[in-house]
Short mmCIF file of C-alpha atoms in Angstrom, two decimals:
data_model
loop_
_atom_site.label_atom_id
_atom_site.label_comp_id
_atom_site.label_asym_id
_atom_site.label_seq_id
_atom_site.Cartn_x
_atom_site.Cartn_y
_atom_site.Cartn_z
CA MET A 1 20.44 -3.55 35.47
CA THR A 2 23.47 -3.78 32.67
CA SER A 3 22.58 -3.85 29.17
CA SER A 4 25.30 -4.61 26.44
CA SER A 5 25.37 -4.90 22.76
CA SER A 6 26.92 -8.52 21.46
CA PRO A 7 30.44 -8.23 20.39
CA SER A 8 31.06 -7.69 16.84
CA GLN A 9 31.88 -10.61 14.63
CA ASP A 10 32.66 -8.76 11.81
CA ALA A 11 34.96 -5.79 12.27
CA GLN A 12 34.22 -4.46 9.23
CA SER A 13 30.52 -3.67 9.91
CA PRO A 14 30.64 -1.64 13.16
CA ALA A 15 27.24 -0.52 12.55
CA GLN A 16 25.79 -4.02 13.09
CA ASN A 17 26.17 -3.43 17.02
CA TYR A 18 22.80 -1.16 16.90
CA PRO A 19 19.32 -1.42 16.05
CA GLU A 20 18.85 -0.19 12.48
CA GLY A 21 16.82 2.49 13.76
CA LEU A 22 19.44 3.76 15.90
CA ARG A 23 22.54 3.55 13.41
CA ALA A 24 24.42 6.83 13.30
CA ASP A 25 24.17 8.61 10.09
CA ALA A 26 27.89 9.55 10.08
CA LEU A 27 28.90 5.85 9.76
CA MET A 28 28.08 6.35 6.02
CA GLU A 29 30.79 5.99 3.76
CA GLU A 30 31.56 9.59 2.37
CA ASP A 31 30.95 8.41 -1.62
CA VAL A 32 27.08 7.56 -0.30
CA ALA A 33 26.69 10.57 1.62
CA TRP A 34 27.64 12.95 -1.06
CA SER A 35 28.39 12.72 -4.55
CA GLN A 36 29.23 15.60 -7.49
CA GLU A 37 26.62 14.16 -9.71
CA ILE A 38 23.65 14.33 -7.57
CA ASP A 39 24.53 17.31 -4.94
CA GLY A 40 27.03 19.55 -6.78
CA ASP A 41 24.25 21.69 -8.16
CA ARG A 42 22.68 22.37 -4.76
CA ASP A 43 26.17 22.33 -2.59
CA GLY A 44 28.08 24.36 -5.18
CA ASP A 45 32.11 23.55 -5.57
CA GLN A 46 33.15 21.60 -2.52
CA PHE A 47 36.43 22.90 -2.56
CA ASP A 48 37.39 21.46 1.10
CA ARG A 49 36.09 17.84 -0.17
CA SER A 50 39.43 16.55 -1.35
CA GLU A 51 41.42 17.94 1.23
CA ARG A 52 39.45 16.47 4.03
CA ALA A 53 39.65 13.35 2.22
CA ALA A 54 43.38 13.54 1.55
CA LEU A 55 44.50 12.12 5.16
CA ARG A 56 42.45 9.09 5.92
CA ARG A 57 43.00 6.56 8.61
CA VAL A 58 43.34 2.79 7.38
CA ALA A 59 42.33 0.05 9.62
CA GLY A 60 44.40 -2.67 10.62
CA LEU A 61 47.86 -1.36 9.98
CA SER A 62 50.30 -0.89 13.03
CA THR A 63 52.63 2.37 13.10
CA GLU A 64 55.42 0.20 13.90
CA LEU A 65 58.44 -0.29 11.53
CA GLU A 66 59.77 -3.31 10.47
CA ASP A 67 62.52 -1.83 8.56
CA VAL A 68 63.60 1.66 8.52
CA THR A 69 63.19 2.02 4.99
CA GLU A 70 59.49 1.72 5.36
CA VAL A 71 59.26 5.03 6.99
CA GLU A 72 57.89 6.70 4.24
CA TYR A 73 55.13 4.12 3.73
CA ARG A 74 53.73 3.61 7.38
CA GLN A 75 50.10 4.74 7.68
CA LEU A 76 48.06 5.52 10.83
CA ARG A 77 46.49 2.84 12.86
CA LEU A 78 42.86 3.17 12.95
CA GLU A 79 41.73 3.06 16.68
CA ARG A 80 39.50 0.37 17.92
CA VAL A 81 37.32 1.40 20.29
CA VAL A 82 34.58 0.15 23.13
CA LEU A 83 31.85 2.51 24.15
CA VAL A 84 30.45 2.56 27.61
CA GLY A 85 27.77 4.89 29.01
CA VAL A 86 25.83 5.31 32.51
CA TRP A 87 22.06 5.43 32.30
CA THR A 88 20.66 7.64 35.28
CA THR A 89 17.72 9.45 33.90
CA GLY A 90 15.17 8.95 30.93
CA THR A 91 13.99 5.93 29.20
CA VAL A 92 16.14 3.01 27.57
CA ARG A 93 15.66 4.41 24.06
CA ASP A 94 17.16 7.74 25.60
CA ALA A 95 20.30 5.74 26.78
CA ASP A 96 20.23 3.92 23.28
CA ASN A 97 20.36 7.55 21.45
CA SER A 98 22.85 8.61 23.50
CA LEU A 99 25.52 5.81 22.68
CA ALA A 100 24.60 5.76 19.16
CA GLU A 101 25.49 9.37 18.92
CA LEU A 102 28.61 8.55 20.74
CA ALA A 103 29.41 5.96 18.12
CA ALA A 104 28.68 8.47 15.30
CA LEU A 105 31.39 10.91 17.27
CA ALA A 106 33.70 8.08 17.24
CA GLU A 107 33.34 7.33 13.72
CA THR A 108 33.90 10.97 12.76
CA ALA A 109 37.04 10.98 14.79
CA GLY A 110 38.17 7.88 12.80
CA ALA A 111 37.76 5.00 15.17
CA LEU A 112 36.56 1.85 14.36
CA VAL A 113 33.55 1.03 17.18
CA LEU A 114 33.55 -2.63 18.21
CA ASP A 115 31.08 -2.89 21.13
CA GLY A 116 29.10 -0.47 23.48
CA VAL A 117 27.73 -1.31 26.57
CA VAL A 118 25.21 0.77 29.21
CA GLN A 119 24.93 0.36 32.62
CA ARG A 120 21.69 1.35 35.03
CA ARG A 121 22.89 3.56 37.96
CA ASP A 122 21.21 6.21 40.06
CA LYS A 123 24.56 8.04 39.42
CA PRO A 124 28.01 7.38 38.17
CA ASP A 125 30.37 5.86 40.21
CA ALA A 126 32.97 8.37 41.99
CA ALA A 127 35.86 6.31 41.63
CA THR A 128 35.66 4.07 38.12
CA TYR A 129 32.57 5.62 36.56
CA ILE A 130 30.77 2.44 36.23
CA GLY A 131 31.98 0.53 39.55
CA SER A 132 34.42 -1.81 40.03
CA GLY A 133 32.31 -4.73 39.37
CA LYS A 134 31.41 -3.28 35.86
CA ALA A 135 34.67 -2.10 35.62
CA ASN A 136 36.12 -5.92 35.35
CA GLU A 137 33.58 -6.85 32.83
CA LEU A 138 34.27 -3.94 30.62
CA ARG A 139 38.21 -5.22 31.04
CA ASP A 140 36.57 -8.79 29.67
CA ILE A 141 35.11 -7.05 26.67
CA VAL A 142 38.34 -5.03 25.77
CA ILE A 143 40.33 -8.33 25.82
CA GLU A 144 37.80 -10.34 23.63
CA THR A 145 37.18 -7.62 21.05
CA GLY A 146 40.89 -6.60 21.09
CA ALA A 147 40.09 -2.97 21.86
CA ASP A 148 43.05 -0.37 22.35
CA THR A 149 40.73 2.49 23.70
CA VAL A 150 37.42 2.89 26.00
CA ILE A 151 35.16 5.95 25.17
CA CYS A 152 32.71 6.86 28.19
CA ASP A 153 29.71 8.62 27.62
CA GLY A 154 30.15 11.67 29.89
CA GLU A 155 32.78 13.96 31.28
CA LEU A 156 34.94 12.03 33.68
CA SER A 157 37.09 13.71 36.19
CA PRO A 158 40.87 12.72 36.64
CA GLY A 159 40.53 10.29 39.25
CA GLN A 160 37.82 8.37 37.12
CA LEU A 161 40.50 8.23 34.12
CA ILE A 162 43.29 7.06 36.34
CA HIS A 163 41.31 4.42 38.11
CA LEU A 164 39.07 3.08 34.92
CA GLU A 165 42.32 3.09 33.18
CA ASP A 166 44.11 0.87 35.85
CA VAL A 167 41.52 -1.52 35.81
CA VAL A 168 40.77 -1.79 31.82
CA LYS A 169 44.73 -1.82 31.05
CA VAL A 170 43.95 0.58 28.04
CA LYS A 171 43.57 4.37 27.37
CA VAL A 172 40.25 5.58 28.25
CA ILE A 173 38.84 8.99 27.36
CA ASP A 174 35.62 10.69 27.89
CA ARG A 175 32.94 12.27 25.37
CA THR A 176 34.60 15.86 25.97
CA ALA A 177 38.04 14.38 24.89
CA LEU A 178 36.53 12.92 21.68
CA ILE A 179 34.40 16.15 20.71
CA LEU A 180 37.77 18.38 21.40
CA ASP A 181 39.56 15.86 19.07
CA ILE A 182 36.91 16.12 16.09
CA PHE A 183 37.18 20.04 16.32
CA ALA A 184 40.98 19.90 16.40
CA GLN A 185 40.75 17.51 12.83
CA HIS A 186 38.17 19.80 11.46
CA ALA A 187 39.28 23.37 12.37
CA LYS A 188 40.71 25.32 9.33
CA SER A 189 40.94 28.96 10.05
CA ARG A 190 43.45 30.36 12.40
CA GLU A 191 40.78 31.51 14.93
CA GLY A 192 39.05 28.06 14.75
CA LYS A 193 42.51 26.41 15.30
CA ALA A 194 43.24 28.89 18.38
CA GLN A 195 39.84 28.30 19.94
CA VAL A 196 40.39 24.43 19.87
CA ALA A 197 43.59 24.57 21.07
CA LEU A 198 42.39 26.87 23.86
CA ALA A 199 39.68 24.31 24.79
CA GLN A 200 42.12 21.48 24.82
CA MET A 201 44.37 23.35 27.39
CA GLN A 202 41.26 24.24 29.50
CA TYR A 203 40.43 20.47 29.50
CA MET A 204 43.92 19.13 29.79
CA LEU A 205 45.12 21.54 32.76
CA PRO A 206 43.34 19.71 35.74
CA ARG A 207 43.98 16.13 34.02
CA LEU A 208 48.13 16.42 33.59
CA ARG A 209 49.69 13.08 34.84
CA GLY A 210 53.29 12.08 34.78
CA TRP A 211 55.21 8.64 35.05
CA GLY A 212 57.85 7.74 37.77
CA GLN A 213 60.74 10.00 37.90
CA SER A 214 58.99 12.88 35.65
CA LEU A 215 57.15 14.16 38.98
CA SER A 216 60.27 13.94 41.10
CA ARG A 217 61.35 17.43 42.62
CA GLN A 218 63.83 19.44 41.24
CA MET A 219 66.72 20.84 42.97
CA GLY A 220 65.95 24.05 44.86
CA GLY A 221 69.32 25.77 43.63
CA GLY A 222 73.04 25.44 43.78
CA SER A 223 74.88 22.81 41.41
CA GLY A 224 75.27 20.27 44.16
CA GLY A 225 76.70 19.81 47.41
CA GLY A 226 75.91 22.13 50.16
CA LEU A 227 74.33 24.52 48.04
CA ALA A 228 71.68 22.31 46.74
CA THR A 229 69.90 22.09 50.15
CA ARG A 230 67.78 25.15 50.23
CA GLY A 231 64.75 23.11 49.66
CA PRO A 232 62.84 21.41 47.00
CA GLY A 233 62.04 23.29 43.70
CA GLU A 234 59.07 23.03 41.38
CA THR A 235 57.76 19.47 40.50
CA LYS A 236 57.58 18.77 36.95
CA ILE A 237 54.03 18.61 36.98
CA GLU A 238 53.75 22.24 38.49
CA THR A 239 56.15 23.64 35.65
CA ASP A 240 53.99 21.95 33.05
CA ARG A 241 50.78 23.63 34.69
CA ARG A 242 52.65 27.10 34.56
CA ARG A 243 53.37 26.64 31.25
CA ILE A 244 50.02 25.55 30.12
CA ARG A 245 48.49 28.83 32.01
CA GLU A 246 50.94 31.10 30.19
CA LYS A 247 49.86 29.63 26.90
CA MET A 248 46.27 29.64 27.58
CA ALA A 249 46.65 33.56 28.44
CA LYS A 250 48.57 34.18 25.19
CA MET A 251 45.80 32.20 23.47
CA ARG A 252 42.88 34.29 24.87
CA ARG A 253 44.89 37.59 24.03
CA GLU A 254 45.16 36.18 20.47
CA ILE A 255 41.65 35.45 19.83
CA GLY A 256 40.58 38.74 21.36
CA ASP A 257 42.80 40.47 18.63
CA MET A 258 40.88 38.26 16.09
CA LYS A 259 37.43 38.93 17.57
CA THR A 260 38.28 42.52 17.20
CA GLY A 261 38.33 42.01 13.42
CA ARG A 262 35.03 39.97 13.25
CA ASP A 263 33.58 43.03 15.28
CA ILE A 264 34.44 45.66 12.85
CA LYS A 265 32.82 43.75 9.87
CA ARG A 266 29.84 43.15 11.95
CA GLN A 267 29.62 47.26 12.56
CA GLU A 268 30.21 47.76 9.04
CA ARG A 269 27.13 45.75 8.25
CA ARG A 270 25.49 47.32 11.05
CA ARG A 271 26.24 50.87 9.70
CA ASN A 272 24.92 49.81 6.26
CA LYS A 273 21.90 48.75 8.15
CA VAL A 274 22.01 45.14 6.60
CA PRO A 275 19.87 42.73 8.61
CA SER A 276 21.63 39.45 9.85
CA VAL A 277 20.28 35.83 10.05
CA ALA A 278 21.88 33.13 12.01
CA ILE A 279 21.68 29.30 11.03
CA ALA A 280 22.14 27.43 14.21
CA GLY A 281 21.28 24.10 15.03
CA TYR A 282 22.11 20.62 15.97
CA THR A 283 25.48 18.82 14.52
CA ASN A 284 24.69 17.07 11.34
CA ALA A 285 21.18 18.72 11.13
CA GLY A 286 21.79 20.11 7.61
CA LYS A 287 22.87 24.07 8.13
CA SER A 288 25.52 23.66 5.88
CA SER A 289 23.25 22.32 3.24
CA LEU A 290 20.43 24.68 3.72
CA LEU A 291 23.29 27.88 3.39
CA ASN A 292 24.27 26.27 0.07
CA ARG A 293 20.67 25.89 -1.03
CA LEU A 294 19.88 29.42 -0.23
CA THR A 295 23.16 31.11 -1.21
CA GLY A 296 25.16 28.66 -3.25
CA ALA A 297 27.88 29.31 -0.79
CA GLY A 298 29.77 25.93 -1.77
CA VAL A 299 30.55 25.55 1.97
CA LEU A 300 31.63 21.73 2.77
CA VAL A 301 28.83 19.52 3.09
CA GLU A 302 29.63 15.84 4.75
CA ASN A 303 27.26 13.46 6.18
CA ALA A 304 28.96 13.32 9.74
CA LEU A 305 29.08 15.31 13.01
CA PHE A 306 30.93 18.61 13.22
CA ALA A 307 32.08 18.57 9.67
CA THR A 308 32.10 22.24 9.39
CA LEU A 309 33.18 24.51 12.21
CA ASP A 310 34.17 27.84 11.27
CA PRO A 311 31.46 30.36 10.66
CA THR A 312 30.74 31.39 7.23
CA VAL A 313 28.70 34.66 6.28
CA ARG A 314 27.14 35.07 2.77
CA ARG A 315 25.11 37.81 1.40
CA ALA A 316 21.15 36.73 0.31
CA GLU A 317 18.60 38.42 -1.01
CA THR A 318 14.89 38.30 -0.16
CA PRO A 319 11.98 37.56 -2.72
CA SER A 320 10.94 41.25 -2.64
CA GLY A 321 14.80 42.39 -3.19
CA ARG A 322 15.93 43.07 0.59
CA LEU A 323 19.49 42.52 1.02
CA TYR A 324 20.74 40.55 4.27
CA THR A 325 23.70 38.08 5.52
CA LEU A 326 23.29 34.45 6.44
CA VAL A 327 25.80 33.27 9.00
CA ASP A 328 26.27 29.51 9.15
CA THR A 329 27.35 28.68 13.18
CA VAL A 330 28.93 25.88 14.58
CA GLY A 331 26.73 22.89 15.28
CA PHE A 332 25.83 21.98 18.69
CA VAL A 333 25.59 18.72 20.39
CA ARG A 334 23.85 17.39 23.67
CA HIS A 335 26.35 17.98 26.78
CA LEU A 336 28.54 20.18 24.64
CA PRO A 337 31.55 20.75 26.67
CA HIS A 338 31.69 24.00 28.60
CA HIS A 339 35.42 24.25 27.27
CA LEU A 340 34.04 24.67 23.83
CA VAL A 341 31.13 26.92 24.63
CA GLU A 342 33.72 29.41 26.42
CA ALA A 343 36.42 29.10 23.97
CA PHE A 344 33.94 29.45 20.85
CA ARG A 345 31.94 32.16 22.54
CA SER A 346 33.48 34.91 20.43
CA THR A 347 32.10 32.92 17.25
CA MET A 348 28.70 32.29 18.87
CA GLU A 349 28.18 35.69 19.38
CA GLU A 350 26.84 35.92 15.74
CA VAL A 351 23.89 34.16 16.86
CA GLY A 352 23.23 36.67 19.53
CA ASP A 353 24.00 39.40 17.45
CA SER A 354 21.72 38.56 14.78
CA ASP A 355 18.28 39.90 13.75
CA LEU A 356 16.76 36.30 13.02
CA ILE A 357 17.74 32.67 14.02
CA LEU A 358 16.77 29.98 11.84
CA HIS A 359 17.14 26.89 14.13
CA VAL A 360 17.26 23.92 12.16
CA VAL A 361 16.41 20.62 13.25
CA ASP A 362 16.72 17.20 11.53
CA GLY A 363 13.07 15.73 11.04
CA SER A 364 14.37 12.38 10.35
CA HIS A 365 16.43 12.12 13.87
CA PRO A 366 14.92 9.66 16.56
CA ASP A 367 14.34 12.31 19.08
CA PRO A 368 14.16 15.81 17.51
CA GLU A 369 12.76 17.34 20.50
CA GLU A 370 15.70 16.58 22.34
CA GLN A 371 17.85 18.51 19.60
CA LEU A 372 16.06 21.55 20.00
CA ALA A 373 16.10 21.38 23.67
CA ALA A 374 20.13 21.18 23.67
CA VAL A 375 20.53 24.00 21.07
CA ARG A 376 18.39 26.38 23.20
CA GLU A 377 20.28 25.38 26.09
CA VAL A 378 23.39 26.73 24.51
CA VAL A 379 21.68 29.76 22.90
CA ARG A 380 20.84 30.70 26.52
CA ASP A 381 24.37 30.30 27.39
CA VAL A 382 25.14 33.09 24.72
CA GLY A 383 22.82 35.34 25.62
CA ALA A 384 20.33 35.24 22.49
CA THR A 385 17.06 34.57 24.13
CA LYS A 386 15.69 37.54 22.79
CA VAL A 387 16.43 36.90 19.08
CA PRO A 388 13.31 35.89 17.18
CA GLU A 389 13.46 32.24 15.87
CA ILE A 390 12.27 30.10 13.33
CA VAL A 391 12.25 26.44 13.66
CA VAL A 392 13.34 24.85 10.38
CA ILE A 393 12.63 21.05 10.20
CA ASN A 394 15.09 19.87 7.54
CA LYS A 395 15.51 16.41 5.75
CA ALA A 396 11.39 16.57 5.39
CA ASP A 397 11.82 14.14 2.54
CA ALA A 398 13.39 11.30 4.86
CA ALA A 399 11.31 12.15 7.97
CA ASP A 400 8.08 10.41 9.34
CA PRO A 401 5.21 12.46 8.27
CA LEU A 402 3.72 11.81 11.73
CA VAL A 403 6.59 13.12 13.25
CA LEU A 404 6.56 16.35 11.26
CA GLN A 405 2.94 16.89 11.65
CA ARG A 406 3.93 16.67 15.55
CA LEU A 407 6.73 19.31 15.17
CA LEU A 408 4.69 21.79 13.32
CA ARG A 409 2.00 21.41 16.03
CA ILE A 410 4.22 22.02 18.89
CA GLU A 411 6.48 24.75 17.24
CA LYS A 412 4.34 27.50 16.33
CA ARG A 413 6.79 29.34 14.25
CA SER A 414 8.19 26.58 12.27
CA ILE A 415 8.44 25.18 8.59
CA ALA A 416 9.48 21.82 7.23
CA VAL A 417 12.07 21.84 4.42
CA SER A 418 14.28 19.62 2.22
CA ALA A 419 17.70 21.05 1.63
CA ARG A 420 18.60 18.07 -0.69
CA THR A 421 15.41 18.39 -2.87
CA GLY A 422 14.14 21.93 -2.29
CA GLN A 423 11.07 21.28 -0.67
CA GLY A 424 9.78 24.39 1.17
CA ILE A 425 12.60 26.50 0.32
CA ALA A 426 10.47 29.10 -1.59
CA GLU A 427 8.09 29.32 1.70
CA LEU A 428 11.03 29.79 4.03
CA LEU A 429 12.59 32.59 1.90
CA ALA A 430 9.27 34.10 2.28
CA LEU A 431 9.14 33.82 5.92
CA ILE A 432 12.10 35.26 6.32
CA ASP A 433 11.18 38.04 4.23
CA ASN A 434 8.49 38.76 6.54
CA GLU A 435 10.27 38.05 9.86
CA LEU A 436 13.43 40.35 9.23
CA PRO A 437 13.23 43.80 10.79
CA ARG A 438 11.84 46.61 8.08
CA PRO A 439 13.06 50.25 8.35
CA SER A 440 10.93 52.15 10.77
CA VAL A 441 10.32 55.41 8.36
CA GLU A 442 7.85 55.37 5.52
CA ILE A 443 8.22 58.35 3.18
CA GLU A 444 7.66 59.16 -0.61
CA ALA A 445 10.24 61.30 -2.11
CA LEU A 446 11.16 63.31 -5.40
CA VAL A 447 15.05 62.57 -5.86
CA PRO A 448 16.47 64.63 -8.84
CA TYR A 449 18.39 62.79 -11.46
CA THR A 450 21.68 64.54 -10.05
CA GLU A 451 21.24 62.67 -6.64
CA GLY A 452 21.72 59.16 -8.22
CA GLN A 453 23.60 58.19 -5.09
CA LEU A 454 20.67 58.42 -2.81
CA VAL A 455 18.44 56.31 -5.27
CA ALA A 456 21.20 53.85 -4.95
CA ARG A 457 21.31 53.90 -1.06
CA ALA A 458 17.73 53.39 -1.28
CA HIS A 459 17.77 50.22 -2.86
CA THR A 460 20.80 48.92 -0.71
CA GLU A 461 19.84 50.29 2.68
CA GLY A 462 15.86 50.85 2.32
CA GLU A 463 12.94 48.90 1.27
CA VAL A 464 11.25 50.42 -2.33
CA ILE A 465 7.92 49.91 -2.25
CA SER A 466 7.30 51.58 -5.65
CA GLU A 467 9.50 53.65 -8.34
CA GLU A 468 8.34 55.93 -11.11
CA HIS A 469 10.60 58.01 -13.20
CA THR A 470 9.38 61.68 -13.88
CA ALA A 471 10.31 64.54 -15.53
CA GLU A 472 11.78 66.18 -12.43
CA GLY A 473 13.31 62.93 -11.34
CA THR A 474 12.84 59.74 -9.59
CA LEU A 475 9.79 59.45 -7.35
CA LEU A 476 10.40 56.72 -4.63
CA LYS A 477 7.84 55.34 -2.12
CA LEU A 478 10.04 53.73 0.48
CA ARG A 479 10.44 52.53 3.68
CA VAL A 480 14.15 53.79 5.33
CA HIS A 481 15.92 54.06 8.41
CA GLU A 482 16.27 57.19 10.34
CA GLU A 483 19.71 58.30 8.91
CA LEU A 484 18.64 57.80 5.28
CA ALA A 485 15.37 59.55 5.88
CA ALA A 486 17.33 62.53 7.24
CA ASP A 487 19.67 62.57 3.74
CA LEU A 488 16.12 62.37 1.72
CA ALA A 489 14.41 64.90 3.77
CA PRO A 490 14.93 67.48 1.18
CA TYR A 491 13.09 65.72 -1.32
CA VAL A 492 10.34 64.11 0.41
CA ALA A 493 6.90 64.79 -1.19
CA GLU A 494 4.88 63.90 1.69
CA PRO A 495 5.35 64.03 5.26
CA ALA A 496 6.58 60.50 7.20
CA LEU A 497 3.40 58.37 7.11
CA ARG A 498 4.58 56.54 10.18
#
């Protein structure tokens, strides 16, 4: 069985190819998704917004120049794409949701979605992914819509890419290449760019291709005549692969050096006994919006997939006055390419080293349970299964009340919030305060006024239960870690209570 969306009659309305309920949120215009007047107070200064919008792809403009004097005025041509997916398991709704997400990814990458088709198969075809007959039908759709790219909802082998391109006669890319392209556009930090470059090289290494004489063998040695008969040398593709391996090795060393800097900062926070809370979740679930709401971090917020990639660490304080750090991590997605998991492993370690995970899920999504499962799969890959988790159901103001009730019933440690309106934020802060690990030793100490630095450490490193100023000094009742307890031992008024 093959299902296909009808070709778009209006190229300016690509979202009409999908049912209204499946329309990808990332297809919204930026000025609709965010505005300074409505969202400025919540999200802070969006310093990255103007830079992100500085280079926009323009539809309908060719990169070919009619005159050499136009070189400074040319615009990047918007790619026109057709989506294709293979439905092997699950329901029709699951297949439609997956293709709608692929459309959102394509729009985020700057493409114009013209059409989408889904084929029912037991497994993808080994040669052309969708079979030779359906590949010919896909070629007809490409010709009819005027598309220049086909995007497949899966990771294709090098052979599948070549064979499918031979049939449809346009460029073919898969889901992995599309996600890598988005990451390459949005990476800003030096480490983020290096991680994306490494993932791209890992993806491209087995897919290198050449045309015609570019793969012909080089001479084995000498400059001609009989001296050139010592055997064939490296082929061009072998040389390219060797150079890519050398670049990958260099990139891994650079990422390792940058990881050392983050480890040092992390060790400093551990030395100061500052708890860490990691915000993890599906892409576009509202992680950056939640970080801005909790800390006023001013992180870029955009209604698009993978809008922010680089981890952001901000200092926060619980209602009871306890200090902790909030870490905004890269978003996850179903079938996240393993190249990205490996390349971003050092960044994702922030999740494994945290004391608490805020697992943010989009309550307004058609299938939030699938989002939860996809994120937990990646969390298992980075070894963070033992870290306590709170499921934060975001966008409660736009979610179906029945869906919220179902999620709150299924997830025992969960809370519904809205980063946009502030609903449930106070309850979430109280829950974080209750779930964060507490110092292990409870003592009562009379600290002389000459030891003011110990009182300051008690407030920053411990949890002060009560404080009273007496004639002899400051009487503190507090919970502290063993190191600070040892420094306060000379002034302890009572033995450790526990």
